[in-house]
PDB file of C-alpha atoms and ligand atoms in Angstrom:
ATOM      1  CA  UNK T  13       9.262 -11.086  -2.621  1.00  0.00           C
ATOM      2  CA  UNK T  14       8.666 -11.835  -6.337  1.00  0.00           C
ATOM      3  CA  UNK T  15       6.700  -8.829  -8.620  1.00  0.00           C
ATOM      4  CA  UNK T  16       3.978 -10.619  -8.387  1.00  0.00           C
ATOM      5  CA  UNK T  17       2.255  -8.373  -5.899  1.00  0.00           C
ATOM      6  CA  UNK T  18       3.636  -5.398  -8.003  1.00  0.00           C
ATOM      7  CA  UNK T  19       2.066  -6.845 -11.530  1.00  0.00           C
ATOM      8  CA  UNK T  20      -1.080  -7.834  -9.681  1.00  0.00           C
ATOM      9  CA  UNK T  21      -2.250  -4.331  -8.403  1.00  0.00           C
ATOM     10  CA  UNK T  22      -1.851  -2.926 -11.927  1.00  0.00           C
ATOM     11  CA  UNK T  23      -3.255  -3.166 -15.513  1.00  0.00           C
ATOM     12  CA  UNK T  24      -0.403  -2.770 -17.988  1.00  0.00           C
ATOM     13  CA  UNK T  25      -2.827  -2.053 -20.943  1.00  0.00           C
ATOM     14  CA  UNK T  26      -3.643   1.351 -19.174  1.00  0.00           C
ATOM     15  CA  UNK T  27      -0.859   1.979 -17.053  1.00  0.00           C
ATOM     16  CA  UNK T  28       2.557   3.295 -18.752  1.00  0.00           C
ATOM     17  CA  UNK T  29       4.424   1.633 -15.910  1.00  0.00           C
ATOM     18  CA  UNK T  30       6.749  -1.352 -16.521  1.00  0.00           C
ATOM     19  CA  UNK T  31       5.755  -4.859 -16.055  1.00  0.00           C
ATOM     20  CA  UNK T  32       9.657  -5.614 -15.171  1.00  0.00           C
ATOM     21  CA  UNK T  33      11.800  -8.964 -16.061  1.00  0.00           C
ATOM     22  CA  UNK T  34      12.232 -11.077 -13.300  1.00  0.00           C
ATOM     23  CA  UNK T  35      15.690 -10.636 -11.425  1.00  0.00           C
ATOM     24  CA  UNK T  36      17.521  -8.567 -13.455  1.00  0.00           C
ATOM     25  CA  UNK T  37      21.009  -7.587 -12.636  1.00  0.00           C
ATOM     26  CA  UNK T  38      21.930  -3.716 -13.780  1.00  0.00           C
ATOM     27  CA  UNK T  39      25.319  -3.456 -15.868  1.00  0.00           C
ATOM     28  CA  UNK T  40      26.282  -0.486 -13.560  1.00  0.00           C
ATOM     29  CA  UNK T  41      28.695  -1.095 -10.913  1.00  0.00           C
ATOM     30  CA  UNK T  42      26.860  -0.207  -7.273  1.00  0.00           C
ATOM     31  CA  UNK T  43      23.503  -1.000  -6.399  1.00  0.00           C
ATOM     32  CA  UNK T  44      21.004   1.671  -7.668  1.00  0.00           C
ATOM     33  CA  UNK T  45      18.909   3.516  -5.022  1.00  0.00           C
ATOM     34  CA  UNK T  46      15.929   6.569  -6.237  1.00  0.00           C
ATOM     35  CA  UNK T  47      13.233   7.927  -4.473  1.00  0.00           C
ATOM     36  CA  UNK T  48      10.200   8.749  -6.465  1.00  0.00           C
ATOM     37  CA  UNK T  49       7.889  11.581  -5.580  1.00  0.00           C
ATOM     38  CA  UNK T  50       4.809  10.482  -6.114  1.00  0.00           C
ATOM     39  CA  UNK T  51       1.397  12.746  -6.032  1.00  0.00           C
ATOM     40  CA  UNK T  52      -1.545  10.332  -6.029  1.00  0.00           C
ATOM     41  CA  UNK T  53      -4.698  10.149  -3.706  1.00  0.00           C
ATOM     42  CA  UNK T  54      -1.852  11.326  -1.311  1.00  0.00           C
ATOM     43  CA  UNK T  55       1.488  12.585  -1.530  1.00  0.00           C
ATOM     44  CA  UNK T  56       4.350  10.385  -0.785  1.00  0.00           C
ATOM     45  CA  UNK T  57       8.166   9.603  -1.699  1.00  0.00           C
ATOM     46  CA  UNK T  58       8.699   6.010  -2.495  1.00  0.00           C
ATOM     47  CA  UNK T  59      12.153   5.280  -1.621  1.00  0.00           C
ATOM     48  CA  UNK T  60      13.527   2.041  -3.444  1.00  0.00           C
ATOM     49  CA  UNK T  61      16.931   0.088  -2.984  1.00  0.00           C
ATOM     50  CA  UNK T  62      18.639  -2.320  -5.709  1.00  0.00           C
ATOM     51  CA  UNK T  63      18.336  -6.007  -3.852  1.00  0.00           C
ATOM     52  CA  UNK T  64      18.256  -9.271  -5.156  1.00  0.00           C
ATOM     53  CA  UNK T  65      17.410  -8.038  -8.897  1.00  0.00           C
ATOM     54  CA  UNK T  66      14.229  -6.165  -7.746  1.00  0.00           C
ATOM     55  CA  UNK T  67      13.700  -2.614  -5.804  1.00  0.00           C
ATOM     56  CA  UNK T  68      12.474  -3.084  -2.404  1.00  0.00           C
ATOM     57  CA  UNK T  69      10.417   0.049  -1.587  1.00  0.00           C
ATOM     58  CA  UNK T  70       9.144   2.119   1.204  1.00  0.00           C
ATOM     59  CA  UNK T  71       6.264   4.535   0.971  1.00  0.00           C
ATOM     60  CA  UNK T  72       7.371   8.083   2.875  1.00  0.00           C
ATOM     61  CA  UNK T  73       4.524   9.553   3.473  1.00  0.00           C
ATOM     62  CA  UNK T  74       6.788  12.911   4.558  1.00  0.00           C
ATOM     63  CA  UNK T  75       9.684  12.245   2.672  1.00  0.00           C
ATOM     64  CA  UNK T  76      13.053  11.544   4.104  1.00  0.00           C
ATOM     65  CA  UNK T  77      14.492  14.385   6.203  1.00  0.00           C
ATOM     66  CA  UNK T  78      18.242  14.912   6.283  1.00  0.00           C
ATOM     67  CA  UNK T  79      18.147  15.646   9.980  1.00  0.00           C
ATOM     68  CA  UNK T  80      19.138  13.191  12.499  1.00  0.00           C
ATOM     69  CA  UNK T  81      16.608  14.704  14.896  1.00  0.00           C
ATOM     70  CA  UNK T  82      13.554  13.788  12.550  1.00  0.00           C
ATOM     71  CA  UNK T  83      12.201  10.050  12.211  1.00  0.00           C
ATOM     72  CA  UNK T  84      10.232   9.467   8.957  1.00  0.00           C
ATOM     73  CA  UNK T  85       7.618   6.518   9.222  1.00  0.00           C
ATOM     74  CA  UNK T  86       8.032   4.236   5.939  1.00  0.00           C
ATOM     75  CA  UNK T  87       5.683   1.474   4.881  1.00  0.00           C
ATOM     76  CA  UNK T  88       7.305  -1.220   3.379  1.00  0.00           C
ATOM     77  CA  UNK T  89       5.194  -1.715  -0.094  1.00  0.00           C
ATOM     78  CA  UNK T  90       5.595  -4.083  -2.551  1.00  0.00           C
ATOM     79  CA  UNK T  91       9.307  -4.647  -4.479  1.00  0.00           C
ATOM     80  CA  UNK T  92       9.126  -2.858  -7.762  1.00  0.00           C
ATOM     81  CA  UNK T  93      10.907  -4.121 -10.821  1.00  0.00           C
ATOM     82  CA  UNK T  94      14.635  -2.703 -11.384  1.00  0.00           C
ATOM     83  CA  UNK T  95      13.168  -0.622 -14.741  1.00  0.00           C
ATOM     84  CA  UNK T  96      10.850   1.169 -12.369  1.00  0.00           C
ATOM     85  CA  UNK T  97      13.801   2.921 -11.292  1.00  0.00           C
ATOM     86  CA  UNK T  98      13.850   5.413 -14.078  1.00  0.00           C
ATOM     87  CA  UNK T  99      10.013   5.966 -14.202  1.00  0.00           C
ATOM     88  CA  UNK T 100       8.957   9.400 -14.162  1.00  0.00           C
ATOM     89  CA  UNK T 101       5.442   9.992 -15.849  1.00  0.00           C
ATOM     90  CA  UNK T 102       1.768  10.221 -15.606  1.00  0.00           C
ATOM     91  CA  UNK T 103      -0.272   7.129 -14.380  1.00  0.00           C
ATOM     92  CA  UNK T 104      -3.404   8.380 -16.384  1.00  0.00           C
ATOM     93  CA  UNK T 105      -5.479   5.487 -14.060  1.00  0.00           C
ATOM     94  CA  UNK T 106      -5.823   2.793 -11.824  1.00  0.00           C
ATOM     95  CA  UNK T 107      -3.633   1.585  -9.018  1.00  0.00           C
ATOM     96  CA  UNK T 108      -1.302   4.997  -8.124  1.00  0.00           C
ATOM     97  CA  UNK T 109      -2.610   7.205 -10.794  1.00  0.00           C
ATOM     98  CA  UNK T 110      -1.032  10.447 -10.202  1.00  0.00           C
ATOM     99  CA  UNK T 111       2.330  11.525 -11.141  1.00  0.00           C
ATOM    100  CA  UNK T 112       5.706  10.166 -10.514  1.00  0.00           C
ATOM    101  CA  UNK T 113       8.775  12.372 -10.364  1.00  0.00           C
ATOM    102  CA  UNK T 114      12.311  10.992  -9.917  1.00  0.00           C
ATOM    103  CA  UNK T 115      13.050  12.558  -7.031  1.00  0.00           C
ATOM    104  CA  UNK T 116      16.876  11.322  -6.399  1.00  0.00           C
ATOM    105  CA  UNK T 117      18.596   8.760  -7.810  1.00  0.00           C
ATOM    106  CA  UNK T 118      22.422   6.975  -7.232  1.00  0.00           C
ATOM    107  CA  UNK T 119      23.640   3.942  -5.842  1.00  0.00           C
ATOM    108  CA  UNK T 120      23.590   2.577  -1.968  1.00  0.00           C
ATOM    109  CA  UNK T 121      25.961   0.233  -0.349  1.00  0.00           C
ATOM    110  CA  UNK T 122      24.514  -1.790   2.471  1.00  0.00           C
ATOM    111  CA  UNK T 123      27.024  -1.380   5.966  1.00  0.00           C
ATOM    112  CA  UNK T 124      25.802  -4.776   7.355  1.00  0.00           C
ATOM    113  CA  UNK T 125      27.070  -7.923   6.072  1.00  0.00           C
ATOM    114  CA  UNK T 126      23.938  -9.831   5.253  1.00  0.00           C
ATOM    115  CA  UNK T 127      21.165  -7.304   4.028  1.00  0.00           C
ATOM    116  CA  UNK T 128      18.438 -10.317   4.173  1.00  0.00           C
ATOM    117  CA  UNK T 129      19.416 -10.775   7.767  1.00  0.00           C
ATOM    118  CA  UNK T 130      19.703  -7.134   8.610  1.00  0.00           C
ATOM    119  CA  UNK T 131      15.790  -6.897   6.835  1.00  0.00           C
ATOM    120  CA  UNK T 132      14.641  -9.981   9.087  1.00  0.00           C
ATOM    121  CA  UNK T 133      16.244  -8.278  12.104  1.00  0.00           C
ATOM    122  CA  UNK T 134      14.322  -4.946  11.500  1.00  0.00           C
ATOM    123  CA  UNK T 135      17.463  -2.766  11.220  1.00  0.00           C
ATOM    124  CA  UNK T 136      18.920  -1.961   7.825  1.00  0.00           C
ATOM    125  CA  UNK T 137      22.049   0.503   8.198  1.00  0.00           C
ATOM    126  CA  UNK T 138      23.576   1.702   4.702  1.00  0.00           C
ATOM    127  CA  UNK T 139      25.133   4.464   2.694  1.00  0.00           C
ATOM    128  CA  UNK T 140      23.296   6.503  -0.080  1.00  0.00           C
ATOM    129  CA  UNK T 141      25.292   8.775  -2.769  1.00  0.00           C
ATOM    130  CA  UNK T 142      22.764  10.383  -4.355  1.00  0.00           C
ATOM    131  CA  UNK T 143      22.108  13.813  -5.692  1.00  0.00           C
ATOM    132  CA  UNK T 144      20.375  14.838  -3.174  1.00  0.00           C
ATOM    133  CA  UNK T 145      20.791  12.370  -0.310  1.00  0.00           C
ATOM    134  CA  UNK T 146      24.181  11.176   1.001  1.00  0.00           C
ATOM    135  CA  UNK T 147      25.907   9.574   3.889  1.00  0.00           C
ATOM    136  CA  UNK T 148      24.887   7.371   6.646  1.00  0.00           C
ATOM    137  CA  UNK T 149      21.337   6.000   7.004  1.00  0.00           C
ATOM    138  CA  UNK T 150      19.066   3.411   8.708  1.00  0.00           C
ATOM    139  CA  UNK T 151      15.512   1.774   8.381  1.00  0.00           C
ATOM    140  CA  UNK T 152      14.324   0.302  11.481  1.00  0.00           C
ATOM    141  CA  UNK T 153      11.328  -1.618  12.133  1.00  0.00           C
ATOM    142  CA  UNK T 154       8.781  -0.003  14.211  1.00  0.00           C
ATOM    143  CA  UNK T 155       5.548  -1.427  16.075  1.00  0.00           C
ATOM    144  CA  UNK T 156       3.393   1.125  14.959  1.00  0.00           C
ATOM    145  CA  UNK T 157       1.927   1.363  11.608  1.00  0.00           C
ATOM    146  CA  UNK T 158       1.131  -2.438  11.135  1.00  0.00           C
ATOM    147  CA  UNK T 159       4.015  -4.999  10.416  1.00  0.00           C
ATOM    148  CA  UNK T 160       5.135  -3.121   7.445  1.00  0.00           C
ATOM    149  CA  UNK T 161       6.144  -0.360   9.870  1.00  0.00           C
ATOM    150  CA  UNK T 162       9.694   1.268   9.477  1.00  0.00           C
ATOM    151  CA  UNK T 163      11.372   4.452  10.204  1.00  0.00           C
ATOM    152  CA  UNK T 164      13.817   6.269   8.122  1.00  0.00           C
ATOM    153  CA  UNK T 165      16.403   8.328   9.901  1.00  0.00           C
ATOM    154  CA  UNK T 166      19.727   9.831   8.967  1.00  0.00           C
ATOM    155  CA  UNK T 167      23.092   9.188  10.742  1.00  0.00           C
ATOM    156  CA  UNK T 168      24.561  12.097  12.046  1.00  0.00           C
ATOM    157  CA  UNK T 169      27.516  13.103   9.884  1.00  0.00           C
ATOM    158  CA  UNK T 170      28.798  16.078   7.107  1.00  0.00           C
ATOM    159  CA  UNK T 171      25.540  14.978   4.932  1.00  0.00           C
ATOM    160  CA  UNK T 172      23.241  15.596   7.421  1.00  0.00           C
ATOM    161  CA  UNK T 173      21.549  18.870   8.500  1.00  0.00           C
ATOM    162  CA  UNK T 174      18.794  20.968   9.684  1.00  0.00           C
ATOM    163  CA  UNK T 175      17.139  21.265   6.074  1.00  0.00           C
ATOM    164  CA  UNK T 176      13.857  20.692   4.913  1.00  0.00           C
ATOM    165  CA  UNK T 177      15.556  18.937   1.601  1.00  0.00           C
ATOM    166  CA  UNK T 178      12.079  17.943   0.126  1.00  0.00           C
ATOM    167  CA  UNK T 179      11.223  21.953   0.383  1.00  0.00           C
ATOM    168  CA  UNK T 180      14.911  23.215  -0.738  1.00  0.00           C
ATOM    169  CA  UNK T 181      15.339  20.488  -3.630  1.00  0.00           C
ATOM    170  CA  UNK T 182      11.747  19.740  -4.549  1.00  0.00           C
ATOM    171  CA  UNK T 183      12.441  19.260  -8.329  1.00  0.00           C
ATOM    172  CA  UNK T 184      13.266  15.859 -10.815  1.00  0.00           C
ATOM    173  CA  UNK T 185      16.697  14.878 -11.271  1.00  0.00           C
ATOM    174  CA  UNK T 186      15.989  13.499 -14.610  1.00  0.00           C
ATOM    175  CA  UNK T 187      13.976  16.430 -16.065  1.00  0.00           C
ATOM    176  CA  UNK T 188      15.144  19.354 -13.974  1.00  0.00           C
ATOM    177  CA  UNK T 189      11.102  19.603 -13.809  1.00  0.00           C
ATOM    178  CA  UNK T 190       8.103  20.113 -11.469  1.00  0.00           C
ATOM    179  CA  UNK T 191       5.084  18.358 -11.385  1.00  0.00           C
ATOM    180  CA  UNK T 192       3.380  20.377 -13.889  1.00  0.00           C
ATOM    181  CA  UNK T 193       6.352  19.707 -16.742  1.00  0.00           C
ATOM    182  CA  UNK T 194       5.507  16.123 -16.099  1.00  0.00           C
ATOM    183  CA  UNK T 195       1.806  16.605 -16.798  1.00  0.00           C
ATOM    184  CA  UNK T 196       3.176  18.433 -19.530  1.00  0.00           C
ATOM    185  CA  UNK T 197       1.078  19.016 -22.923  1.00  0.00           C
ATOM    186  CA  UNK T 198      -1.695  16.991 -21.306  1.00  0.00           C
ATOM    187  CA  UNK T 199      -2.464  19.074 -19.273  1.00  0.00           C
ATOM    188  CA  UNK T 200      -5.439  20.321 -18.445  1.00  0.00           C
ATOM    189  CA  UNK T 201      -7.487  18.095 -20.615  1.00  0.00           C
ATOM    190  CA  UNK T 202      -5.813  15.224 -18.135  1.00  0.00           C
ATOM    191  CA  UNK T 203      -8.188  14.277 -15.413  1.00  0.00           C
ATOM    192  CA  UNK T 204     -10.950  16.691 -15.929  1.00  0.00           C
ATOM    193  CA  UNK T 205     -13.583  13.938 -14.927  1.00  0.00           C
ATOM    194  CA  UNK T 206     -11.740  11.649 -12.569  1.00  0.00           C
ATOM    195  CA  UNK T 207      -8.926  13.077 -10.699  1.00  0.00           C
ATOM    196  CA  UNK T 208      -6.888  10.938  -8.792  1.00  0.00           C
ATOM    197  CA  UNK T 209      -7.106  13.250  -5.552  1.00  0.00           C
ATOM    198  CA  UNK T 210      -9.663  15.805  -5.042  1.00  0.00           C
ATOM    199  CA  UNK T 211     -10.145  16.655  -1.525  1.00  0.00           C
ATOM    200  CA  UNK T 212      -7.515  17.088   1.125  1.00  0.00           C
ATOM    201  CA  UNK T 213      -3.826  18.082   0.816  1.00  0.00           C
ATOM    202  CA  UNK T 214      -3.262  16.297  -2.431  1.00  0.00           C
ATOM    203  CA  UNK T 215      -6.588  17.452  -4.040  1.00  0.00           C
ATOM    204  CA  UNK T 216      -5.021  21.162  -3.631  1.00  0.00           C
ATOM    205  CA  UNK T 217      -1.990  20.283  -4.542  1.00  0.00           C
ATOM    206  CA  UNK T 218      -2.933  18.337  -7.783  1.00  0.00           C
ATOM    207  CA  UNK T 219      -5.235  21.285  -8.756  1.00  0.00           C
ATOM    208  CA  UNK T 220      -2.576  23.707  -8.251  1.00  0.00           C
ATOM    209  CA  UNK T 221      -0.357  21.650 -10.969  1.00  0.00           C
ATOM    210  CA  UNK T 222      -3.013  21.394 -13.537  1.00  0.00           C
ATOM    211  CA  UNK T 223      -3.213  25.348 -12.896  1.00  0.00           C
ATOM    212  CA  UNK T 224       0.075  25.537 -13.506  1.00  0.00           C
ATOM    213  CA  UNK T 225       0.500  23.229 -16.477  1.00  0.00           C
ATOM    214  CA  UNK T 226      -2.504  24.942 -18.013  1.00  0.00           C
ATOM    215  CA  UNK T 227      -0.842  28.289 -17.646  1.00  0.00           C
ATOM    216  CA  UNK T 228       2.157  26.841 -19.002  1.00  0.00           C
ATOM    217  CA  UNK T 229       0.587  25.164 -21.928  1.00  0.00           C
ATOM    218  CA  UNK T 230      -1.219  28.657 -22.909  1.00  0.00           C
ATOM    219  CA  UNK T 231       2.178  30.554 -22.396  1.00  0.00           C
ATOM    220  CA  UNK T 232       3.805  28.301 -24.875  1.00  0.00           C
ATOM    221  CA  UNK T 233       0.972  28.844 -27.380  1.00  0.00           C
ATOM    222  CA  UNK T 234       1.288  32.616 -26.611  1.00  0.00           C
ATOM    223  CA  UNK T 235       4.908  32.228 -27.380  1.00  0.00           C
ATOM    224  CA  UNK T 236       4.045  30.124 -30.453  1.00  0.00           C
ATOM    225  CA  UNK T 237       1.835  32.467 -32.049  1.00  0.00           C
ATOM    226  CA  UNK T 238       4.078  35.658 -31.464  1.00  0.00           C
ATOM    227  CA  UNK T 239       6.799  33.940 -33.173  1.00  0.00           C
ATOM    228  CA  UNK T 240       4.474  32.974 -36.208  1.00  0.00           C
ATOM    229  CA  UNK T 241       3.337  36.525 -36.127  1.00  0.00           C
ATOM    230  CA  UNK T 242       7.127  37.788 -36.388  1.00  0.00           C
ATOM    231  CA  UNK T 243       8.186  35.421 -39.089  1.00  0.00           C
ATOM    232  CA  UNK T 244       5.214  37.010 -41.352  1.00  0.00           C
ATOM    233  CA  UNK T 245       5.995  40.809 -40.636  1.00  0.00           C
ATOM    234  CA  UNK T 246       9.685  39.617 -41.641  1.00  0.00           C
ATOM    235  CA  UNK T 247       8.446  37.976 -44.868  1.00  0.00           C
ATOM    236  CA  UNK T 248       6.229  41.050 -45.332  1.00  0.00           C
ATOM    237  CA  UNK T 249       9.139  43.482 -44.900  1.00  0.00           C
ATOM    238  CA  UNK T 250      11.391  41.316 -47.271  1.00  0.00           C
ATOM    239  CA  UNK T 251       8.755  41.344 -49.945  1.00  0.00           C
ATOM    240  CA  UNK T 252       8.485  45.075 -49.658  1.00  0.00           C
ATOM    241  CA  UNK T 253      12.107  45.712 -49.977  1.00  0.00           C
ATOM    242  CA  UNK T 254      12.245  43.269 -53.106  1.00  0.00           C
ATOM    243  CA  UNK T 255       9.210  45.237 -54.736  1.00  0.00           C
ATOM    244  CA  UNK T 256      11.305  48.837 -53.900  1.00  0.00           C
TER     245      UNK T 256
HETATM  246 MN1  LIG X   1       3.696   5.679  -4.249  1.00  0.00          MN
END
C-alpha cells in the first residue's frame, strides 16, 4: 500500500507529522519497528513494522501485552512513512489530533520467509528487539472487527510474563517523559477551545494530562522566579560587602 492513504488524511500545512518520502530505505542494519502511544479521540497504541520502505501499521486499542494468554485486537490502518518512526509530538488539530509518544522502538525480524505471503495468509510470525517488547510474536487475522481485524499475541518465551507492560513501562523511550512532558510549554493554552477528546476515558485522561502539564509549567515558573530572587539577594550582599 503506497502512502497516498496516509497523505490524503492529513494536511501537512497544519500537522507536524512528516509527509514522508516514498519507499525510503533506512541506513541502519535490521528492520525498524516502533510503538507509538497515541492519545487522540481514543487512547491507543500504534504498532508499526518496517516493510518495503514503509511502516505497516496497526492500531492496538489496549496496547501490546507480553502475556501469551492475552490476545490484543489490532486494526490494520494505512501504511506510514519510515520517517514517522521517530515522531513524538503534539498534533494540534486535524486527523489524529492529540499527543503522540514514542513508547517503544527497535528492530524486528520476520520468522517467515515471505512477509507478503504471510500478510496475505493473515499469519505473520516475527521477533521484536525493542526496549520493552522482545522475543517472538504473531499477528493473526481475525474475522471480527471487519476486514482490517488482527490479533497481536505474544509467544511463550523468556520475554513473556504476566505483566501489564503498558502500566509497568508507561513512558517515552525517546524523551523519557510522559504525555504532559510532550505537551510541555504549550500547556495549558493548547486545546482551550477544541479538545481532541472530551468525554469518556480519553477525555478524562487528556484533562488530567493538561492539568499535570499546567502544574509542571507553574512549577517551572516558580523555580525561575526563585532563582532570579536568589540572584538578586546575592548581588545585594556583594554590593553591601564592597561598601563595607
Ligand atoms: Mn494513532
